[in-house]
Every structure is written in structure tokens, then in C-alpha cells.
Short mmCIF file of N, CA and C and ligand atoms in Angstrom, two decimals:
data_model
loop_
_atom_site.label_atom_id
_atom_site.label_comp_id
_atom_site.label_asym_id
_atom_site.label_seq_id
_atom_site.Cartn_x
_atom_site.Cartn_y
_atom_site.Cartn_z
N UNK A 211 3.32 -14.00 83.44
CA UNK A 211 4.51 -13.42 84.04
C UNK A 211 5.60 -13.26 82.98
N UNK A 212 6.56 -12.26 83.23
CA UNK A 212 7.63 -11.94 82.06
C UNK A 212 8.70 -11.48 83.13
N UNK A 213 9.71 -11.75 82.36
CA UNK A 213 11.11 -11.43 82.67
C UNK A 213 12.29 -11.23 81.93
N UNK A 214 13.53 -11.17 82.03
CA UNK A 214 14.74 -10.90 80.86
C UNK A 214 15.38 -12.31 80.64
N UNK A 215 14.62 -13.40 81.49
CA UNK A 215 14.93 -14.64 81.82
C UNK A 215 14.14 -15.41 80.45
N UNK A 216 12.84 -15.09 81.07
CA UNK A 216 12.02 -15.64 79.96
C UNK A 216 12.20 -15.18 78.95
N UNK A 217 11.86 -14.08 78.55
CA UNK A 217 12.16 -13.24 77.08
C UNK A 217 13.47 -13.91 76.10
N UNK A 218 14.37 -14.37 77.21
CA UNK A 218 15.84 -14.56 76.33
C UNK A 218 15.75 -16.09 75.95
N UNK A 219 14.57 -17.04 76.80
CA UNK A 219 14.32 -18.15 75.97
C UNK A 219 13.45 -17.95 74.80
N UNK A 220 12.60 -17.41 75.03
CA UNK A 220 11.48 -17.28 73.79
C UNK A 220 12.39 -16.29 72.55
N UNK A 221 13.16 -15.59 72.90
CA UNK A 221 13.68 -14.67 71.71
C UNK A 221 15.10 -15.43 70.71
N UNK A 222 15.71 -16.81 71.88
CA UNK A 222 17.36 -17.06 70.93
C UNK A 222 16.63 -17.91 69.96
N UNK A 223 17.54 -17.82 68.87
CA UNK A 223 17.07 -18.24 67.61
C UNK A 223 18.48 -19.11 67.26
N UNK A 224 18.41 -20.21 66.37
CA UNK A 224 19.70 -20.32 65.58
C UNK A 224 20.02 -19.90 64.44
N UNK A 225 21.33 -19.66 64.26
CA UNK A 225 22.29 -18.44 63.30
C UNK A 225 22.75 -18.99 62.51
N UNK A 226 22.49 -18.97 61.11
CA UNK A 226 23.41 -19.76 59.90
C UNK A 226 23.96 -18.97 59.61
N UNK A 227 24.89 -17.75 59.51
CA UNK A 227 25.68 -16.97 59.10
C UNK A 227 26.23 -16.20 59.77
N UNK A 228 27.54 -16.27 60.04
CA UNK A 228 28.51 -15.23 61.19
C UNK A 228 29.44 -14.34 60.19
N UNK A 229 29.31 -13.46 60.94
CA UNK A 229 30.68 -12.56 60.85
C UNK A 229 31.79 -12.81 60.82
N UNK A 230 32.95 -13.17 60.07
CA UNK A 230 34.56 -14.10 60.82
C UNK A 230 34.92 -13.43 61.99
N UNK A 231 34.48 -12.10 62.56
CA UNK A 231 35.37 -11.76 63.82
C UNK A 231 35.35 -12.74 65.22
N UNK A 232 36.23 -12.40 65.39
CA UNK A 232 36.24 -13.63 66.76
C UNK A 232 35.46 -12.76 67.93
N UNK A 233 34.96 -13.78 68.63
CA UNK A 233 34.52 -13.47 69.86
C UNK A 233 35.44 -12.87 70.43
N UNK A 234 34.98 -12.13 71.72
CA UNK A 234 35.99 -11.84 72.78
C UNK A 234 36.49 -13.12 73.81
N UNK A 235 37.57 -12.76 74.52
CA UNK A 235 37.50 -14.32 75.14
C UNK A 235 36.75 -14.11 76.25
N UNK A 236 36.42 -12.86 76.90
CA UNK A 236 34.93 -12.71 78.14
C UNK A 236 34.01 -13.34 77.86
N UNK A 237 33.53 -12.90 76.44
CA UNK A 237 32.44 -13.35 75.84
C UNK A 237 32.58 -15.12 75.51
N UNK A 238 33.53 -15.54 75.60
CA UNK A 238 33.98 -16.91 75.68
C UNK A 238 33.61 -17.43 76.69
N UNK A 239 34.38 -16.85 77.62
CA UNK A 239 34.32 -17.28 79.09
C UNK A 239 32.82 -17.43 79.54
N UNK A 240 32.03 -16.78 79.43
CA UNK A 240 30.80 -16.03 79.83
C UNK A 240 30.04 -17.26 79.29
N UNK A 241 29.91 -17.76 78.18
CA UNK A 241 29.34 -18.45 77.70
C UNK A 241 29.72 -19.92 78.06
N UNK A 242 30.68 -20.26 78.36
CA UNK A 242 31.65 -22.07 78.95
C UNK A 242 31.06 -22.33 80.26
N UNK A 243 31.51 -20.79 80.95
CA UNK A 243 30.83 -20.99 82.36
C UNK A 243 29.56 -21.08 82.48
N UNK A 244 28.59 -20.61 81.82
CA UNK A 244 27.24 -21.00 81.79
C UNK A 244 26.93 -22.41 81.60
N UNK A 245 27.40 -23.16 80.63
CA UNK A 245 27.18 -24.45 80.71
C UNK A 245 28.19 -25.43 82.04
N UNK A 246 28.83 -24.73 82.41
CA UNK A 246 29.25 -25.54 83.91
C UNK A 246 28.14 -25.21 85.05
N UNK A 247 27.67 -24.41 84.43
CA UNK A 247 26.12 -24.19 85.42
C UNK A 247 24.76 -25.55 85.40
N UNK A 248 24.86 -25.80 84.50
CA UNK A 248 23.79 -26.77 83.74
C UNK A 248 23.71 -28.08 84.83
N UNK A 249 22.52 -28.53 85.38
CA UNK A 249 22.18 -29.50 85.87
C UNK A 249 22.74 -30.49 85.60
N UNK A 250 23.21 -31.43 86.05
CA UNK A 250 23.71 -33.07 85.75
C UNK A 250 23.28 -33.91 86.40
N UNK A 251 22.96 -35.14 85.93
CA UNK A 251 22.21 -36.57 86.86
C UNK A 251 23.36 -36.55 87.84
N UNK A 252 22.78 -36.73 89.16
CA UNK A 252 23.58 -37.22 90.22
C UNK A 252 24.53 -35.96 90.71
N UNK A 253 24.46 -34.80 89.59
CA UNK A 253 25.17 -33.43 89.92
C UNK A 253 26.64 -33.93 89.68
N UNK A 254 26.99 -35.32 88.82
CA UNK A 254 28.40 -35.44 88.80
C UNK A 254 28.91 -34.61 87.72
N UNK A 255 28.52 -33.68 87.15
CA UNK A 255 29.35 -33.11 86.36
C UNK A 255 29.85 -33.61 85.02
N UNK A 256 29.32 -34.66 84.93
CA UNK A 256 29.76 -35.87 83.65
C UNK A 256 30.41 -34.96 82.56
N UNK A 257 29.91 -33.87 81.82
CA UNK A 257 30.31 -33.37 80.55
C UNK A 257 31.67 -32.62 80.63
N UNK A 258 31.90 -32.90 79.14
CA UNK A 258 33.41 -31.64 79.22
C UNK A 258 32.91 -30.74 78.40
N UNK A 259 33.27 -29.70 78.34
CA UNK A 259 33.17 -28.70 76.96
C UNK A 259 34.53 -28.51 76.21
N UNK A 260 34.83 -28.36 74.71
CA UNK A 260 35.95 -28.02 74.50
C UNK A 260 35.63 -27.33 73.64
N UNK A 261 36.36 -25.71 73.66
CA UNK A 261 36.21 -24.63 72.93
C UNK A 261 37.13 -24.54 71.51
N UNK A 262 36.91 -24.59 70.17
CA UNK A 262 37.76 -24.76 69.39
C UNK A 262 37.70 -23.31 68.38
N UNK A 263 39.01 -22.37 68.50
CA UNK A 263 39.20 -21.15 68.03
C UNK A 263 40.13 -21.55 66.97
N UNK A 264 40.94 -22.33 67.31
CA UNK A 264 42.23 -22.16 66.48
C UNK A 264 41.68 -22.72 64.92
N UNK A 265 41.84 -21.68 63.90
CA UNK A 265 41.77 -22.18 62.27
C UNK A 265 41.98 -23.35 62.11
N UNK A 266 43.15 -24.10 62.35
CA UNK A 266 43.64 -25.27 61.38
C UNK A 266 42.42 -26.42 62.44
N UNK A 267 42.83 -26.03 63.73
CA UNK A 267 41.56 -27.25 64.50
C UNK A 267 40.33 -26.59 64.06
N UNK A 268 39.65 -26.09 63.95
CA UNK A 268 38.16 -25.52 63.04
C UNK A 268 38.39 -26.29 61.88
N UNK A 269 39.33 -25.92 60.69
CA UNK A 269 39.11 -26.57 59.89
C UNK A 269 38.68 -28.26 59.82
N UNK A 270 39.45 -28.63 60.85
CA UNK A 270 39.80 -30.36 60.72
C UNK A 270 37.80 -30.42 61.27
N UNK A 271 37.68 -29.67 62.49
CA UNK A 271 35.97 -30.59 62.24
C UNK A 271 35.07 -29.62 61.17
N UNK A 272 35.24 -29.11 60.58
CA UNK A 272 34.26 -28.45 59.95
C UNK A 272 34.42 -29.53 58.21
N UNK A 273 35.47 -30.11 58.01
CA UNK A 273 35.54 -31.33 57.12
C UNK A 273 35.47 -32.53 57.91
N UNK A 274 35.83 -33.07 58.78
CA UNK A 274 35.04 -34.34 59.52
C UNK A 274 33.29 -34.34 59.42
N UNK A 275 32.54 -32.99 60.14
CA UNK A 275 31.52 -32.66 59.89
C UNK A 275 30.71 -33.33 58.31
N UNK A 276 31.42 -32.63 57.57
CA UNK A 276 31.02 -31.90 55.81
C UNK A 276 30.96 -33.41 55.53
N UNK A 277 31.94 -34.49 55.92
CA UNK A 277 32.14 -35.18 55.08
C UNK A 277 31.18 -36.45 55.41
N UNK A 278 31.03 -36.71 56.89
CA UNK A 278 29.87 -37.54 57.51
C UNK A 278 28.22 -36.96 56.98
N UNK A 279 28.26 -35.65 56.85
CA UNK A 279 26.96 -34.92 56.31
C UNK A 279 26.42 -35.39 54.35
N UNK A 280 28.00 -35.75 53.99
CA UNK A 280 28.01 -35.74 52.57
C UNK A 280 27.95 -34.19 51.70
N UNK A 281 28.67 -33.13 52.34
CA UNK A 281 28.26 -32.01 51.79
C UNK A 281 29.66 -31.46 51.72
N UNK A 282 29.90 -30.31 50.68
CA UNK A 282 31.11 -29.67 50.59
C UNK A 282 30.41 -28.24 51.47
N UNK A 283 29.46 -27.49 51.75
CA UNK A 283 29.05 -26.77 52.68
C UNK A 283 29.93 -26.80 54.08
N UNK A 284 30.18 -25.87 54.49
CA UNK A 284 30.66 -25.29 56.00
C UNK A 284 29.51 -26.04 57.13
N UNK A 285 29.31 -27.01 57.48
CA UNK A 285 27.97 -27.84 59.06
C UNK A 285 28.31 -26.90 59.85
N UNK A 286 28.82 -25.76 60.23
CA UNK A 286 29.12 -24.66 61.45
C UNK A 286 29.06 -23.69 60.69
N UNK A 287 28.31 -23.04 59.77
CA UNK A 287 28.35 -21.82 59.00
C UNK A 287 29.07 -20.64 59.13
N UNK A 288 30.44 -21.15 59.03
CA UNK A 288 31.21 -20.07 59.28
C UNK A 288 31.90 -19.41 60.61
N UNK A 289 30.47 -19.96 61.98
CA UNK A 289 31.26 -19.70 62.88
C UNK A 289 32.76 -19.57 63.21
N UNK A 290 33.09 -18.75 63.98
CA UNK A 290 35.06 -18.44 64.39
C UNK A 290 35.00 -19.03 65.51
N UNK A 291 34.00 -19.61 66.11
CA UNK A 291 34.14 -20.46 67.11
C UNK A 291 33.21 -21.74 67.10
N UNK A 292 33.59 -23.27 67.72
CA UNK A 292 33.04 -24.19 67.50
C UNK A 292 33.06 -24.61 69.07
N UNK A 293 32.18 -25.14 69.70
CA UNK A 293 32.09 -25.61 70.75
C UNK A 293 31.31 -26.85 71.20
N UNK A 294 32.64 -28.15 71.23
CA UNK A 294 32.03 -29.14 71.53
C UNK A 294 31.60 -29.80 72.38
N UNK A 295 31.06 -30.33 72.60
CA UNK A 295 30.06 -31.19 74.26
C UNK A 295 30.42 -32.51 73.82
N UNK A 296 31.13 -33.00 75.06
CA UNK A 296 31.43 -34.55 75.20
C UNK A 296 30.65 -35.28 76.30
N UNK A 297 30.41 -36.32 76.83
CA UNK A 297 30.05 -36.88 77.96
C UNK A 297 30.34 -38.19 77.23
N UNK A 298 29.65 -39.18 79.07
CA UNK A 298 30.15 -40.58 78.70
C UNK A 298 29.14 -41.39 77.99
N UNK A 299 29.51 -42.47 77.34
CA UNK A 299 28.66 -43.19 76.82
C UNK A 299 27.85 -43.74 77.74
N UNK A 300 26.70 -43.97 76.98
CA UNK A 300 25.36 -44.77 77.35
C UNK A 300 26.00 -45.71 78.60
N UNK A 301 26.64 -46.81 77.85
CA UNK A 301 26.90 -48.11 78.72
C UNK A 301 27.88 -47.51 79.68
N UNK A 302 28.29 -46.12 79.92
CA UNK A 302 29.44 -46.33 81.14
C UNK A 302 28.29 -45.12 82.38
N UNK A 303 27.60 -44.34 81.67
CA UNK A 303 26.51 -43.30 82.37
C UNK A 303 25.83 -43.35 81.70
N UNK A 304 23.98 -43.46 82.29
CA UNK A 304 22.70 -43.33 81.55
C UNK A 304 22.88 -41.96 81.02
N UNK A 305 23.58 -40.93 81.87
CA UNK A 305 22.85 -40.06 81.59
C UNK A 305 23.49 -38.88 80.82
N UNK A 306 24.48 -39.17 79.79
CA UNK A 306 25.89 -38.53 79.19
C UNK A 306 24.83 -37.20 78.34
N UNK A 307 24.08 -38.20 77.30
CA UNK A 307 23.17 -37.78 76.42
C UNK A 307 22.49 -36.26 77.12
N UNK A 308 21.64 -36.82 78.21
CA UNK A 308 20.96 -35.60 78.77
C UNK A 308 21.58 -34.57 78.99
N UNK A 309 22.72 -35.18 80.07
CA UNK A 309 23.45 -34.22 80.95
C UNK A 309 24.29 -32.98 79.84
N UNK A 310 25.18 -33.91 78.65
CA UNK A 310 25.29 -32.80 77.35
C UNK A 310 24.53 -31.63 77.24
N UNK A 311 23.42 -32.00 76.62
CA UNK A 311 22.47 -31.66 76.20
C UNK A 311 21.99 -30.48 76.60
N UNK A 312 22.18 -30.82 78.34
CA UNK A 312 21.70 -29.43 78.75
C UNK A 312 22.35 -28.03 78.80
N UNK A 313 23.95 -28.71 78.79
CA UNK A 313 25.21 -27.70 78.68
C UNK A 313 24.97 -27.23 77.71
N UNK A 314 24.58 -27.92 76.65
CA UNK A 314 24.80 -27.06 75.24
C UNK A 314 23.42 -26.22 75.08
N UNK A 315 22.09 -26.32 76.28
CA UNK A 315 20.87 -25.50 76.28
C UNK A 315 21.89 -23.93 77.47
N UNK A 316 22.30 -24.21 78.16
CA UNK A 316 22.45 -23.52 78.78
C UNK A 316 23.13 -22.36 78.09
N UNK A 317 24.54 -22.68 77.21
CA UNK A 317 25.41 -22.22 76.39
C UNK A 317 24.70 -21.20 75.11
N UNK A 318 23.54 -21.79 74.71
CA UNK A 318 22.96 -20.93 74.06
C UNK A 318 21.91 -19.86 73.98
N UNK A 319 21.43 -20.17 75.74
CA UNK A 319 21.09 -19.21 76.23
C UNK A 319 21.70 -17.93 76.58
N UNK A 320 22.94 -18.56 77.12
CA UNK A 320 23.85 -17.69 77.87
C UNK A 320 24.32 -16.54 76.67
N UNK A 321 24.16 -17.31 75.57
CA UNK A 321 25.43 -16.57 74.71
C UNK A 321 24.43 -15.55 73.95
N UNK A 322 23.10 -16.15 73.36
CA UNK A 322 22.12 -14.73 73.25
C UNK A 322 21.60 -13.82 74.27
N UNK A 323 22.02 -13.89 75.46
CA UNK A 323 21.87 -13.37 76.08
C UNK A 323 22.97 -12.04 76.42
N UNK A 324 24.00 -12.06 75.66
CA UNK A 324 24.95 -10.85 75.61
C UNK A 324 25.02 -10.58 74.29
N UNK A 325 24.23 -11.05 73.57
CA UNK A 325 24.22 -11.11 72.20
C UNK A 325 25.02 -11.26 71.14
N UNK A 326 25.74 -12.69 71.17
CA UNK A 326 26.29 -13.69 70.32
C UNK A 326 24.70 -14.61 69.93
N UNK A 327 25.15 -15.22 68.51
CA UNK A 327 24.67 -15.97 67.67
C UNK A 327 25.20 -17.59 67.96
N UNK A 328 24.49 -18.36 68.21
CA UNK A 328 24.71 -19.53 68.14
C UNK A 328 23.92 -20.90 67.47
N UNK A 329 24.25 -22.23 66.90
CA UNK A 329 23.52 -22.56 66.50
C UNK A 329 23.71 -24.34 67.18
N UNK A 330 22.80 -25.20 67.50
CA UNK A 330 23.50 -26.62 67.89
C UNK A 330 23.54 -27.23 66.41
N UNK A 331 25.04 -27.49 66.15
CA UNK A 331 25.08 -28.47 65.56
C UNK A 331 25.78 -29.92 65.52
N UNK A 332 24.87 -30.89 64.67
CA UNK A 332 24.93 -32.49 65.54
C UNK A 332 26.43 -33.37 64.13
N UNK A 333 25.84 -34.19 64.46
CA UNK A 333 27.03 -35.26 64.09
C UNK A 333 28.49 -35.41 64.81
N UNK A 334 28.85 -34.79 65.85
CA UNK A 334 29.70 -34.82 66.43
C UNK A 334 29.61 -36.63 67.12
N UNK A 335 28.50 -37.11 67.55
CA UNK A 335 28.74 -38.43 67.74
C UNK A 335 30.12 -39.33 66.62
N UNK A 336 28.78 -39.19 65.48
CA UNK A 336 29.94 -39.77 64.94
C UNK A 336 31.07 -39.55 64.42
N UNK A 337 31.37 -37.97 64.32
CA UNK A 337 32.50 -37.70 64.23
C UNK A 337 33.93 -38.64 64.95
N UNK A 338 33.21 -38.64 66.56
CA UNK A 338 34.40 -38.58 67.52
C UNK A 338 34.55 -40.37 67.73
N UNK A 339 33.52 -40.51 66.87
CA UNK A 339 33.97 -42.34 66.93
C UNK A 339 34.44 -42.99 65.74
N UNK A 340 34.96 -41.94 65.24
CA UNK A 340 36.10 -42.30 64.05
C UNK A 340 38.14 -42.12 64.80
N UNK A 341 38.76 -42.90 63.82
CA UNK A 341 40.20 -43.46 64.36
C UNK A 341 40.65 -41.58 64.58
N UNK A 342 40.24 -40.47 63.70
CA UNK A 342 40.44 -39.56 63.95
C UNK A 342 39.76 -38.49 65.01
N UNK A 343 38.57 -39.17 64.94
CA UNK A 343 38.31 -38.27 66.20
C UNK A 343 38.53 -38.94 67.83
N UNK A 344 38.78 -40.03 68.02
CA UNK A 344 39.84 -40.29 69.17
C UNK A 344 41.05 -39.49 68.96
N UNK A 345 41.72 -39.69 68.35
CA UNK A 345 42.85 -38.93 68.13
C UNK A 345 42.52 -37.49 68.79
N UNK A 346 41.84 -36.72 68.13
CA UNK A 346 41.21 -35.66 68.47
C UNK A 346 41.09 -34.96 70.08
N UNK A 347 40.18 -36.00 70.54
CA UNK A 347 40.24 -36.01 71.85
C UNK A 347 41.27 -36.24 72.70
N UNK A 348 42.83 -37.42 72.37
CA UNK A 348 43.80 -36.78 72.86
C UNK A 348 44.37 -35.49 73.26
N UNK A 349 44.51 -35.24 71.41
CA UNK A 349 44.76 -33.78 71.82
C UNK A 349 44.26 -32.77 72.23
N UNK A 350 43.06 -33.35 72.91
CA UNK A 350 42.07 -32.00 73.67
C UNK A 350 42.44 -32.19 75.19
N UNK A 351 43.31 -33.56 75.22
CA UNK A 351 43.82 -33.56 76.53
C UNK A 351 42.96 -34.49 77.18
N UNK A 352 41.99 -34.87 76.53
CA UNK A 352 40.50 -35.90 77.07
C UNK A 352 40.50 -37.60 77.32
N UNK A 353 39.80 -38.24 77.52
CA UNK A 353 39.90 -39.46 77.34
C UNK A 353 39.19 -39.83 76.01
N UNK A 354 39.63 -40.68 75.17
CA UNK A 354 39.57 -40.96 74.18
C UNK A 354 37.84 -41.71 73.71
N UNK A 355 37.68 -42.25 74.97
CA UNK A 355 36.47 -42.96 75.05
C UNK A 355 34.94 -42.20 75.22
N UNK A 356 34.83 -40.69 75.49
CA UNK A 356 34.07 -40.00 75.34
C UNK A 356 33.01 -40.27 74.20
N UNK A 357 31.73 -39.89 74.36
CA UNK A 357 30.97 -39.62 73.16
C UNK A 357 30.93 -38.39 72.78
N UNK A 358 30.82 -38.26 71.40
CA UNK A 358 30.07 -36.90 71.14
C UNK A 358 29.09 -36.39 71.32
N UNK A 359 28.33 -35.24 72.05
CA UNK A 359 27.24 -34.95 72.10
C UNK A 359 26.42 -33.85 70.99
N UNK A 360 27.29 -32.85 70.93
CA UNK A 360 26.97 -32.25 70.00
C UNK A 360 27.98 -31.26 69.97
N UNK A 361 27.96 -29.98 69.39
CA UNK A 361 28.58 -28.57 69.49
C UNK A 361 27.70 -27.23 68.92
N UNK A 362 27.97 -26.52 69.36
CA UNK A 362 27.70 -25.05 69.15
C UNK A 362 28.29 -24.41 67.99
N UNK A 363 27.99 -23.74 66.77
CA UNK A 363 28.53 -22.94 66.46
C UNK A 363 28.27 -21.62 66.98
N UNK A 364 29.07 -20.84 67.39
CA UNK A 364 29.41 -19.57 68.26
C UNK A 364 30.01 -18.63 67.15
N UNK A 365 29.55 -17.14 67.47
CA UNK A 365 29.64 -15.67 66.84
C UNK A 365 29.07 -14.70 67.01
N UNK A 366 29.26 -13.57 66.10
CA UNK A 366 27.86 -12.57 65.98
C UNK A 366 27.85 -13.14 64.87
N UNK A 367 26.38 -12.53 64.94
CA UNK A 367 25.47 -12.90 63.80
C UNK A 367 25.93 -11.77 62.11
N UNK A 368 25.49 -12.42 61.43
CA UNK A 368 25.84 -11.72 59.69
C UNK A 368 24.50 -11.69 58.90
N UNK A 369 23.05 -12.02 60.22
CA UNK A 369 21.94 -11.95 59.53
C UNK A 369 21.05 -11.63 60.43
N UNK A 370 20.34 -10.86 60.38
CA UNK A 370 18.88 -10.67 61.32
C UNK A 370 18.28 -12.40 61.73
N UNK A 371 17.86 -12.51 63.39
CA UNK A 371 17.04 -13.45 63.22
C UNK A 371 15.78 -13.71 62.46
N UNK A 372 15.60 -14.78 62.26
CA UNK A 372 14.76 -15.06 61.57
C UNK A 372 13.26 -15.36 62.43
N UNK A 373 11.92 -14.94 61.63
CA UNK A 373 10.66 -15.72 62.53
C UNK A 373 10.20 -16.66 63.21
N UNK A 374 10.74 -16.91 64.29
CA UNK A 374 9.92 -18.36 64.33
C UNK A 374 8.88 -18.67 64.06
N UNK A 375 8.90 -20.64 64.38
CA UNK A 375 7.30 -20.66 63.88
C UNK A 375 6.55 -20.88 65.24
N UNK A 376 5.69 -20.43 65.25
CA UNK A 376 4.56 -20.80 66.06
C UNK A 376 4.23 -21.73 66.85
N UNK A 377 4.26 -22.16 68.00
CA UNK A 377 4.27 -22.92 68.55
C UNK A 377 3.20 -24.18 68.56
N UNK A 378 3.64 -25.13 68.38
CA UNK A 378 2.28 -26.53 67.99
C UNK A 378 1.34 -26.17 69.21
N UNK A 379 0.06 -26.32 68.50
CA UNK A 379 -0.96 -26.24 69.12
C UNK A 379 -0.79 -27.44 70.60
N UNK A 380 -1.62 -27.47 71.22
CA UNK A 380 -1.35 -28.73 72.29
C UNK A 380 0.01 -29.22 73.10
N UNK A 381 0.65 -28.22 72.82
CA UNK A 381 2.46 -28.57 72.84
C UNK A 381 2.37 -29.37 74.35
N UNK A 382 1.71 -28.37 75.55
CA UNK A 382 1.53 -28.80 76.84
C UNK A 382 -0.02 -29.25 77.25
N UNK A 383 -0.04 -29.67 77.90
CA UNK A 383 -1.38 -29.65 78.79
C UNK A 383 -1.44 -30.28 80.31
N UNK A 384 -1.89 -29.93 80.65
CA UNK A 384 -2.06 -29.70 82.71
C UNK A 384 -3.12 -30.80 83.10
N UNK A 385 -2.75 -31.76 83.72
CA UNK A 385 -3.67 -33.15 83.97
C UNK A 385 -3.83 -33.06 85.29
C1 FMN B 588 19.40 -31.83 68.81
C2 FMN B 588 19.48 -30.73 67.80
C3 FMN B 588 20.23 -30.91 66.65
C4 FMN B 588 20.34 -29.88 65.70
N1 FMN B 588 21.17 -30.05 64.63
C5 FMN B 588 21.32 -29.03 63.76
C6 FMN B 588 22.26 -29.13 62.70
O1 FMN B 588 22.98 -30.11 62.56
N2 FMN B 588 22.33 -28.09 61.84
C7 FMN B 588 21.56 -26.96 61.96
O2 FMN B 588 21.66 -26.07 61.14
N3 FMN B 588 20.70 -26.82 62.98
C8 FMN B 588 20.56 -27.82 63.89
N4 FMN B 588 19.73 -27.66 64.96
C9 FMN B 588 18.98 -26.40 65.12
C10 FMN B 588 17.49 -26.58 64.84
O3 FMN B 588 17.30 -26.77 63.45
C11 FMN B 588 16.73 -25.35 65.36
O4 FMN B 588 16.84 -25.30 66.76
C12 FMN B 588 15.26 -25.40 64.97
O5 FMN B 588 15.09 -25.24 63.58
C13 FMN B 588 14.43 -24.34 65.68
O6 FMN B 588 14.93 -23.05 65.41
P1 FMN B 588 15.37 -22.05 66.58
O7 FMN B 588 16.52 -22.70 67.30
O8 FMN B 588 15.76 -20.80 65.89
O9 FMN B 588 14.19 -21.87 67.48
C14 FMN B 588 19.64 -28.66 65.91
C15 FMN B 588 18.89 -28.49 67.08
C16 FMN B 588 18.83 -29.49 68.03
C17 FMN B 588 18.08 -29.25 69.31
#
């Protein structure tokens, strides 16, 4: 069986190189609200998303990033948009990790699916459990005690996707 459903999982790829133009904010929108779509344990909604456009806040995690990575490299390649996934820790919800997780599957569906480029990228845990990334989360208006789950870098793309590879033999099997 095939569809524009299926096709758009098997076809998104992740994007190491954007364009600087900014998204639209539809195309913003379009993509946030998709991950408020995303399943959650218990359907409580646990995750936040926070969308980060503004330069000087881009800059601040794209060196929080660089610097936990050990790299002077851009960890969001340039993206003009960064999009982070919070939920609760382990010990306050089992299920912060998952429930993330799926926002940020949903988000990158959504967003190749109008055709933006996106890529997940990690270390945001420990980003946000540094004295600065509480801070951070103030000013996102959040509770401070959040984990990081991950973020998105968000754009168009500045490169053809690339091939995937092939799927592992045995990946599934039917018992
Ligand atoms: C949990 C997770 C963490 C990832 N972290 C990074 C990352 O930090 N940097 C990066 O460039 N890609 C990251 N990726 C993207 C993967 O490398 C990518 O999904 C994988 O190579 C398969 O390529 P595809 O997404 O194009 O199918 C991450 C993906 C997942 C699911």
C-alpha cells in the first residue's frame, strides 16, 4: 500500500545545510502545531516546544551546543530556526523522554512535508542543565526544572537530499 502519508516518511531526510532565509511564520505555525498533535503517555501533554528565531537567542544555543560538543562548528548548521523540545524529567514523569521524542518525530514530518529541511539535533539535555540553561528557560517563560529533549534545526534546504541507506536486513519480523 502507498500514500502521501507514507511516501513523506520514507522520503524526509536530515539537512546539514540551510539557506539563512527565514521560514515563513505559517510555515512555523504549520510545523509547532504538528507536534501538539503527537501522542503523549496518559495524553497529558507533558512537552513544551520553544521556537527560537531571534539571532542573538540562536546564537547563545548554537555556542552552548558547540561548546558541550567540543567543536567551533555551527551543531544546527546554520538553520534560521532552532526548535527546542522540553518535557519532565525521568523522576517527576516516566514518560518526558518518549513523549518529546515524538513531538520532535511529528515536527519533522510535518515540516518535509511542505517542504522545509530539518534535522534532530541532541545535547540539549545537557545544555539545559547548566546554571545557564535554567536561566534560559526562564526566559522562555518555562519552569526551570524541565529536561532537555532535543531540538530541530528548521529551514530550506542549501543541498539536495542525500541517499539513504538501505534498510538493515531483519529490521522487523512478524511472530
Ligand atoms: C535521537 C537522535 C539524535 C540525533 N542527533 C543528531 C545530531 O546531534 N546531529 C546531527 O547532525 N544529526 C543528528 N541526528 C540525525 C541522524 O544522524 C539521522 O537521522 C540519521 O543519520 C539518519 O538519516 P536520515 O534522518 O536522513 O534518515 C539525530 C537523530 C536522532 C533520532
Amino acid at each position: 500500500m502507498d500514500n502521501e502519508t507514507l511516501k513523506a516518511i520514507r522520503e524526509r531526510r536530515s539537512c546539514r545545510q540551510y539557506k539563512p532565509q527565514q521560514i515563513t511564520p505559517e510555515e512555523l505555525r504549520t510545523v509547532l502545531e504538528a507536534g501538539t498533535w503527537a501522542a503523549t503517555g496518559k495524553g497529558l501533554q507533558d512537552p513544551w516546544i520553544v521556537a527560537v528565531q531571534d539571532p542573538t537567542e540562536v546564537v547563545k544555543l548554537v555556542t552552548m551546543n558547540a561548546t558541550i560538543m567540543g567543536t567551533s562548528d555551527n551543531p544546527y548548521y546554520g538553520a534560521p530556526t532552532i526548535v527546542l523540545v522540553f518535557a519532565s524529567r525521568p523522576e517527576q514523569w516516566k514518560n518526558g523522554m518518549a513523549d518529546g521524542s515524538l513531538v520532535l518525530g511529528n515536527m519533522m514530518l510535518a515540516a518535509h512535508s511542505i517542504g522545509l529541511a530539518s534535522c534532530w539535533i541532541n545535547r540539549e539535555r545537557e545544555m539545559f542543565d547548566t546554571p545557564e540553561g535554567r536561566e534560559l528557560l526562564q526566559h522562555y517563560g518555562l519552569p526551570d526544572n524541565l529536561m532537555g529533549v532535543g531540538a530541530l534545526a528548521l529551514g530550506y534546504p542549501a543541498v539536495p537530499p542525500r541517499e539513504p541507506k538501505p534498510r538493515k536486513k531483519d529490521y522487523w519480523r512478524v511472530i
